[in-house]
Short mmCIF file of C-alpha atoms in Angstrom, two decimals:
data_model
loop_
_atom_site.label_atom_id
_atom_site.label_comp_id
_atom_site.label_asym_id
_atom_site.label_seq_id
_atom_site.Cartn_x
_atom_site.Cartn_y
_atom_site.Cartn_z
CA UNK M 172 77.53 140.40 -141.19
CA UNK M 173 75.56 140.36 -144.33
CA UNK M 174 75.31 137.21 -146.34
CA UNK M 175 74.35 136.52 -149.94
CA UNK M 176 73.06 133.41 -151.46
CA UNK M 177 72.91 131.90 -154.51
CA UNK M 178 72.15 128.60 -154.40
CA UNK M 179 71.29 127.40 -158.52
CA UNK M 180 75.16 126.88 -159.72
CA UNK M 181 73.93 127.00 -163.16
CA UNK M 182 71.21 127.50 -164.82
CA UNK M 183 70.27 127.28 -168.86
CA UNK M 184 67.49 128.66 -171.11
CA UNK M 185 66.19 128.72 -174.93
CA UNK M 186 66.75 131.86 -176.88
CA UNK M 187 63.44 134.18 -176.72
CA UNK M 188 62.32 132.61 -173.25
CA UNK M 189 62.14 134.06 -170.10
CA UNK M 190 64.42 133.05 -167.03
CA UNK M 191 64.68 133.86 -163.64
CA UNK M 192 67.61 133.82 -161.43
CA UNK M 193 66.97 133.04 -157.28
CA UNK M 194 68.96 135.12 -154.27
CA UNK M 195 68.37 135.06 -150.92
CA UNK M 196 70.21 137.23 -148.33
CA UNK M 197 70.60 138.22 -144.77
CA UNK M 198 70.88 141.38 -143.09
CA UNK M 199 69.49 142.96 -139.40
CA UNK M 200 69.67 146.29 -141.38
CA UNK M 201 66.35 148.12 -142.57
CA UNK M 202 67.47 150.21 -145.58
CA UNK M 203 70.08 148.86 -147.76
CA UNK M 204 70.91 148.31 -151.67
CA UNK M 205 70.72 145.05 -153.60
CA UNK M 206 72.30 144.31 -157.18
CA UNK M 207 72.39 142.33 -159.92
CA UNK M 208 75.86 142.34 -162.57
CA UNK M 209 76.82 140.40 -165.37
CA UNK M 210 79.94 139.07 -165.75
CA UNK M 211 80.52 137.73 -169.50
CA UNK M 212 83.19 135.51 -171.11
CA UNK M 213 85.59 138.91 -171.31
CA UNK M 214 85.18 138.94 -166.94
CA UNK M 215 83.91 142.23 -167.29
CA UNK M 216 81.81 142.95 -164.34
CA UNK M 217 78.51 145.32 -165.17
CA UNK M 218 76.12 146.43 -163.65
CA UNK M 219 72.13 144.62 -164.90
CA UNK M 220 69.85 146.31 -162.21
CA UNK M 221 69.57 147.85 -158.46
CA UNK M 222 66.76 148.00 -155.94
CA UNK M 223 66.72 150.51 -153.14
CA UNK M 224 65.07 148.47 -150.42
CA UNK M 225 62.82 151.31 -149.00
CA UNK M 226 61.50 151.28 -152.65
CA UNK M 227 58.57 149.13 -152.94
CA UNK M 228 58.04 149.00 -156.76
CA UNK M 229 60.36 146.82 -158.41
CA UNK M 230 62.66 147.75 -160.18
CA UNK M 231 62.83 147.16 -164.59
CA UNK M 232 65.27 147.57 -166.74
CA UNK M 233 64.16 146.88 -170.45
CA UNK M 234 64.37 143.21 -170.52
CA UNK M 235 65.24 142.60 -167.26
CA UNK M 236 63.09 143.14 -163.76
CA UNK M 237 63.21 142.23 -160.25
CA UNK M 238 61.03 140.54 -157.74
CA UNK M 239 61.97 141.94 -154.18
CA UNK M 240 60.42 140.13 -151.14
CA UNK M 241 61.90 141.88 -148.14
CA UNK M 242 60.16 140.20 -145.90
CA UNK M 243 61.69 137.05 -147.70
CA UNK M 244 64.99 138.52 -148.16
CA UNK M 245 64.58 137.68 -151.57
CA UNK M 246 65.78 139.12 -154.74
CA UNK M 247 65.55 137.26 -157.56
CA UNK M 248 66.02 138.62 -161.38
CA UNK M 249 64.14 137.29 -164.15
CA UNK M 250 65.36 137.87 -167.91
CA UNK M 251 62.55 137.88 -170.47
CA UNK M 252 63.22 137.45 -174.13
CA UNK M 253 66.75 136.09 -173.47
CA UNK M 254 68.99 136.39 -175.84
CA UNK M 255 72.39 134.55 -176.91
CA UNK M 256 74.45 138.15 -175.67
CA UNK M 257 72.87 137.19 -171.99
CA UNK M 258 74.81 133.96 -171.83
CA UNK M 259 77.04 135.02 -168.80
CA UNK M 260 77.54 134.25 -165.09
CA UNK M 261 75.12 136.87 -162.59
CA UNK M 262 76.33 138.03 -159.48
CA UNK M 263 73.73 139.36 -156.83
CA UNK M 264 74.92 141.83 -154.31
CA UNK M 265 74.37 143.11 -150.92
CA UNK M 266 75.41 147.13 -149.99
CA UNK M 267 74.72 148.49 -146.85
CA UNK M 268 73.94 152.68 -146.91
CA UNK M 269 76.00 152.95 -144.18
CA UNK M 270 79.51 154.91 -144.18
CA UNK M 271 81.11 151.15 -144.99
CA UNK M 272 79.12 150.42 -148.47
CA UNK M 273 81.41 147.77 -149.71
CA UNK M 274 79.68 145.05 -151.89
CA UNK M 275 78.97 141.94 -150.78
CA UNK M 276 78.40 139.31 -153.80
CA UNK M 277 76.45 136.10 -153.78
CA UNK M 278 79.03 132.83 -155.32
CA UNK M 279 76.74 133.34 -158.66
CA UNK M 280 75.18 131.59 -160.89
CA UNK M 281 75.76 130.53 -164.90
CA UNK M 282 73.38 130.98 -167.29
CA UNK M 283 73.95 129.64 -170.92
CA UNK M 284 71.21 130.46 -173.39
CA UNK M 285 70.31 128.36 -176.08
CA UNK M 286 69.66 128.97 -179.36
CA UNK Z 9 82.98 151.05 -171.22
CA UNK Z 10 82.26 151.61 -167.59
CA UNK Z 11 84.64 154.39 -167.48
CA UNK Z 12 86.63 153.36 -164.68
CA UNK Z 13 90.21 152.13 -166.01
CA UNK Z 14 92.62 149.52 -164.71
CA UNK Z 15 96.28 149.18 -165.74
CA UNK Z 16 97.95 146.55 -166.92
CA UNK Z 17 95.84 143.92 -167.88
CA UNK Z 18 97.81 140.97 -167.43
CA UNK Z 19 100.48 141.00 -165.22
CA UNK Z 20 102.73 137.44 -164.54
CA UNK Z 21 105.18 137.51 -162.11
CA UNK Z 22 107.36 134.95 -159.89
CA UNK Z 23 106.29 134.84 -156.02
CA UNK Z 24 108.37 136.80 -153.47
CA UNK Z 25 107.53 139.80 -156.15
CA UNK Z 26 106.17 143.40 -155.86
CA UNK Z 27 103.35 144.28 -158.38
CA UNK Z 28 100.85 147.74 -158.53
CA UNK Z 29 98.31 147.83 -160.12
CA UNK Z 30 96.36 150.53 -160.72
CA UNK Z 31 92.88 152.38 -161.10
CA UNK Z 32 91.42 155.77 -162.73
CA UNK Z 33 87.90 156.34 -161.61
CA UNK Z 34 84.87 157.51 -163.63
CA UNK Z 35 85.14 160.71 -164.14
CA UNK Z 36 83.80 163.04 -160.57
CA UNK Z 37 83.79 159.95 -158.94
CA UNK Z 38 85.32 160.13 -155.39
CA UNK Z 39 85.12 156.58 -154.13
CA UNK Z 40 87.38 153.38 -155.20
CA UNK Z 41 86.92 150.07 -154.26
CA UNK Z 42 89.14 147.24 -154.82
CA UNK Z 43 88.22 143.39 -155.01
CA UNK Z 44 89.75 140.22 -155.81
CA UNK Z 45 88.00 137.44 -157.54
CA UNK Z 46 89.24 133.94 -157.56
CA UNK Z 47 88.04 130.66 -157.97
CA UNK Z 48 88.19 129.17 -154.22
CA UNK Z 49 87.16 132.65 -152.99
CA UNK Z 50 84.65 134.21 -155.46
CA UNK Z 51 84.29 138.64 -155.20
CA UNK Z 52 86.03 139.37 -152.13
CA UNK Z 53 86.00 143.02 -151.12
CA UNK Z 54 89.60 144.47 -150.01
CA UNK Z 55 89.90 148.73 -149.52
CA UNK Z 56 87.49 151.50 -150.20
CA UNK Z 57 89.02 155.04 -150.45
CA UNK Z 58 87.08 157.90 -150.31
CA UNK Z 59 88.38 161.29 -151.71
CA UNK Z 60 91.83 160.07 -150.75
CA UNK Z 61 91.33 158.90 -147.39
CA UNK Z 62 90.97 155.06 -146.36
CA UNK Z 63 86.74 154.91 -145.31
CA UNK Z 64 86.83 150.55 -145.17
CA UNK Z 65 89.15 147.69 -145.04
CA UNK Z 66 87.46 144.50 -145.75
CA UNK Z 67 89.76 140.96 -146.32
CA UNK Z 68 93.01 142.73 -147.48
CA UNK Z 69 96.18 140.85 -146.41
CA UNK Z 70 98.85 142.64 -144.50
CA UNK Z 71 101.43 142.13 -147.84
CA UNK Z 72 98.68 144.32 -149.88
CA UNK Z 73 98.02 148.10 -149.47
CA UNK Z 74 96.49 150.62 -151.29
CA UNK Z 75 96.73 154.45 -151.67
CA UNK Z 76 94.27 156.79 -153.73
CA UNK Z 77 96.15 159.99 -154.56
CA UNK Z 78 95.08 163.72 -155.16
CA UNK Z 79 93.80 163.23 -158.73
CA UNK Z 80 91.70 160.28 -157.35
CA UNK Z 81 93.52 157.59 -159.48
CA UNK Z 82 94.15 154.72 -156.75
CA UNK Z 83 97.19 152.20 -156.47
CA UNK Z 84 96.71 148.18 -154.78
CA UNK Z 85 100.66 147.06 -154.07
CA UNK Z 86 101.02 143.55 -153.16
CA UNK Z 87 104.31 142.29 -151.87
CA UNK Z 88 105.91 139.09 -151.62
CA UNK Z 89 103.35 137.15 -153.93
CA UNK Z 90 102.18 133.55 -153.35
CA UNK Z 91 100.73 131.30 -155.61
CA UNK Z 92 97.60 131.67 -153.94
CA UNK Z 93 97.41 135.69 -155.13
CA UNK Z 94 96.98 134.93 -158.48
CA UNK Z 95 93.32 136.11 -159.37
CA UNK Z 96 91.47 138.63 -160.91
CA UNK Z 97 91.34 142.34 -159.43
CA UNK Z 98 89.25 144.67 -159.69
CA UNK Z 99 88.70 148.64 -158.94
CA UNK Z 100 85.23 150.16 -158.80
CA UNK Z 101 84.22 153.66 -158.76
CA UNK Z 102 80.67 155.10 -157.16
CA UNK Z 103 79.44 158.84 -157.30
CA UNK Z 104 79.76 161.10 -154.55
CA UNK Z 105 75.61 161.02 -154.23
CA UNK Z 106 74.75 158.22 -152.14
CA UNK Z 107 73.05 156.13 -155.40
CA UNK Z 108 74.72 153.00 -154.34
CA UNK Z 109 75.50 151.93 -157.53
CA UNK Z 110 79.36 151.04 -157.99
CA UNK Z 111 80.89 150.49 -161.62
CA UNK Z 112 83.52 148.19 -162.42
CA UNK Z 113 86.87 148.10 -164.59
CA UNK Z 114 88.02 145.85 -166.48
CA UNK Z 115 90.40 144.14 -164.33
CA UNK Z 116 93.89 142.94 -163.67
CA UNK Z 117 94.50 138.96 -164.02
CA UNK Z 118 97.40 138.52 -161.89
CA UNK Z 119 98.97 135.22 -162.63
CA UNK Z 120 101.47 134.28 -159.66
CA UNK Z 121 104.44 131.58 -161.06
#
């Protein structure tokens, strides 16, 4: 079974910095999916960034980027310029591409940004 | 907006109770997921449905069940509540393309009296 860690509970920054948030996981599988979502105050869960692990580039999305070790089984995100709107607690996830592609979520971590 | 939509979204009831909730995908999506999130727990993953037909079962009591019907809307019934179902619930969609990526709704806070 596939496991997902997260082991900073919380985590804060100042407005306009840069932040990065740790995961670790474990999986015997060689091709799989890993996540990153936001959940806000308003518990709505959505959906930051993805990384297809036969992908070596990492993967970017405007202000926020991965760095995937898979030799590491490591996935951490980092957030540069944060901003007050980022204040939220970050999931990572685990999905296999097998015919069972449930997600499997990390306990998360919550970031508070400064201003 | 995701585009996936969950109905209600608040729902208090008294334990021994019935409750469905329930979930419109994104629009062409064929897959639904449901999870729970609560505190002691965290994002626990229950049913996946794929074009109306069950494709995983993940921590899903016996007292819950799920259906997705022809228009691809999905249903999660839980029966005789406890205390300890009161959480959040959620229903995801995905694309039929395997991109991985699953979106979320907004939720159904089911508080359990």
């Amino acid at each position: 079974a596939q496991t997902v860690t997260q082991s900073q509970p919380e985590m804060s920054v100042q407005e306009a910095e840069t932040v990065t948030l740790s995961c670790t996981y474990d999986t015997s599988e060689s091709n799989y999916y890993l996540f990153w979502y936001k959940q806000p105050p308003s518990r709505q869960m959505i959906l930051v960034i993805r990384q297809e692990a036969y992908k070596q580039q990492n993967a970017t999305e405007n202000r926020f980027s991965v760095n995937f070790q898979k030799a590491a089984k490591s996935f951490s995100l980092k957030i540069s310029d944060s901003q007050l709107g980022d204040t939220a607690m970050y999931f990572c996830a685990f999905m296999s591409t097998g015919a069972n592609s449930k997600l499997t979520f990390g306990k998360g971590i919550t970031l508070s940004v400064r201003p | 907006d995701s585009g996936v939509t969950q109905t209600p979204k608040h729902l208090i009831t008294a334990t021994g109770q019935r409750v469905t909730l329930r979930c419109s995908p994104r629009s062409g999506d064929l897959s639904v997921y449901w999870y729970q999130q609560s505190l002691d727990q965290g994002l626990q993953f229950l049913i996946q449905y794929y074009n109306g037909e069950e494709r995983a079962k993940g921590n899903i009591l016996e007292r819950f069940s799920a259906q997705q019907f022809p228009d691809l809307h999905s249903e999660l019934n839980l029966s005789s509540l406890e205390l300890g179902d009161s959480a959040l619930y959620f229903c995801a969609s995905s694309p039929r393309d395997p991109s991985g990526a699953q979106y979320f709704g907004p939720g159904t806070r089911l508080l359990v009296l």
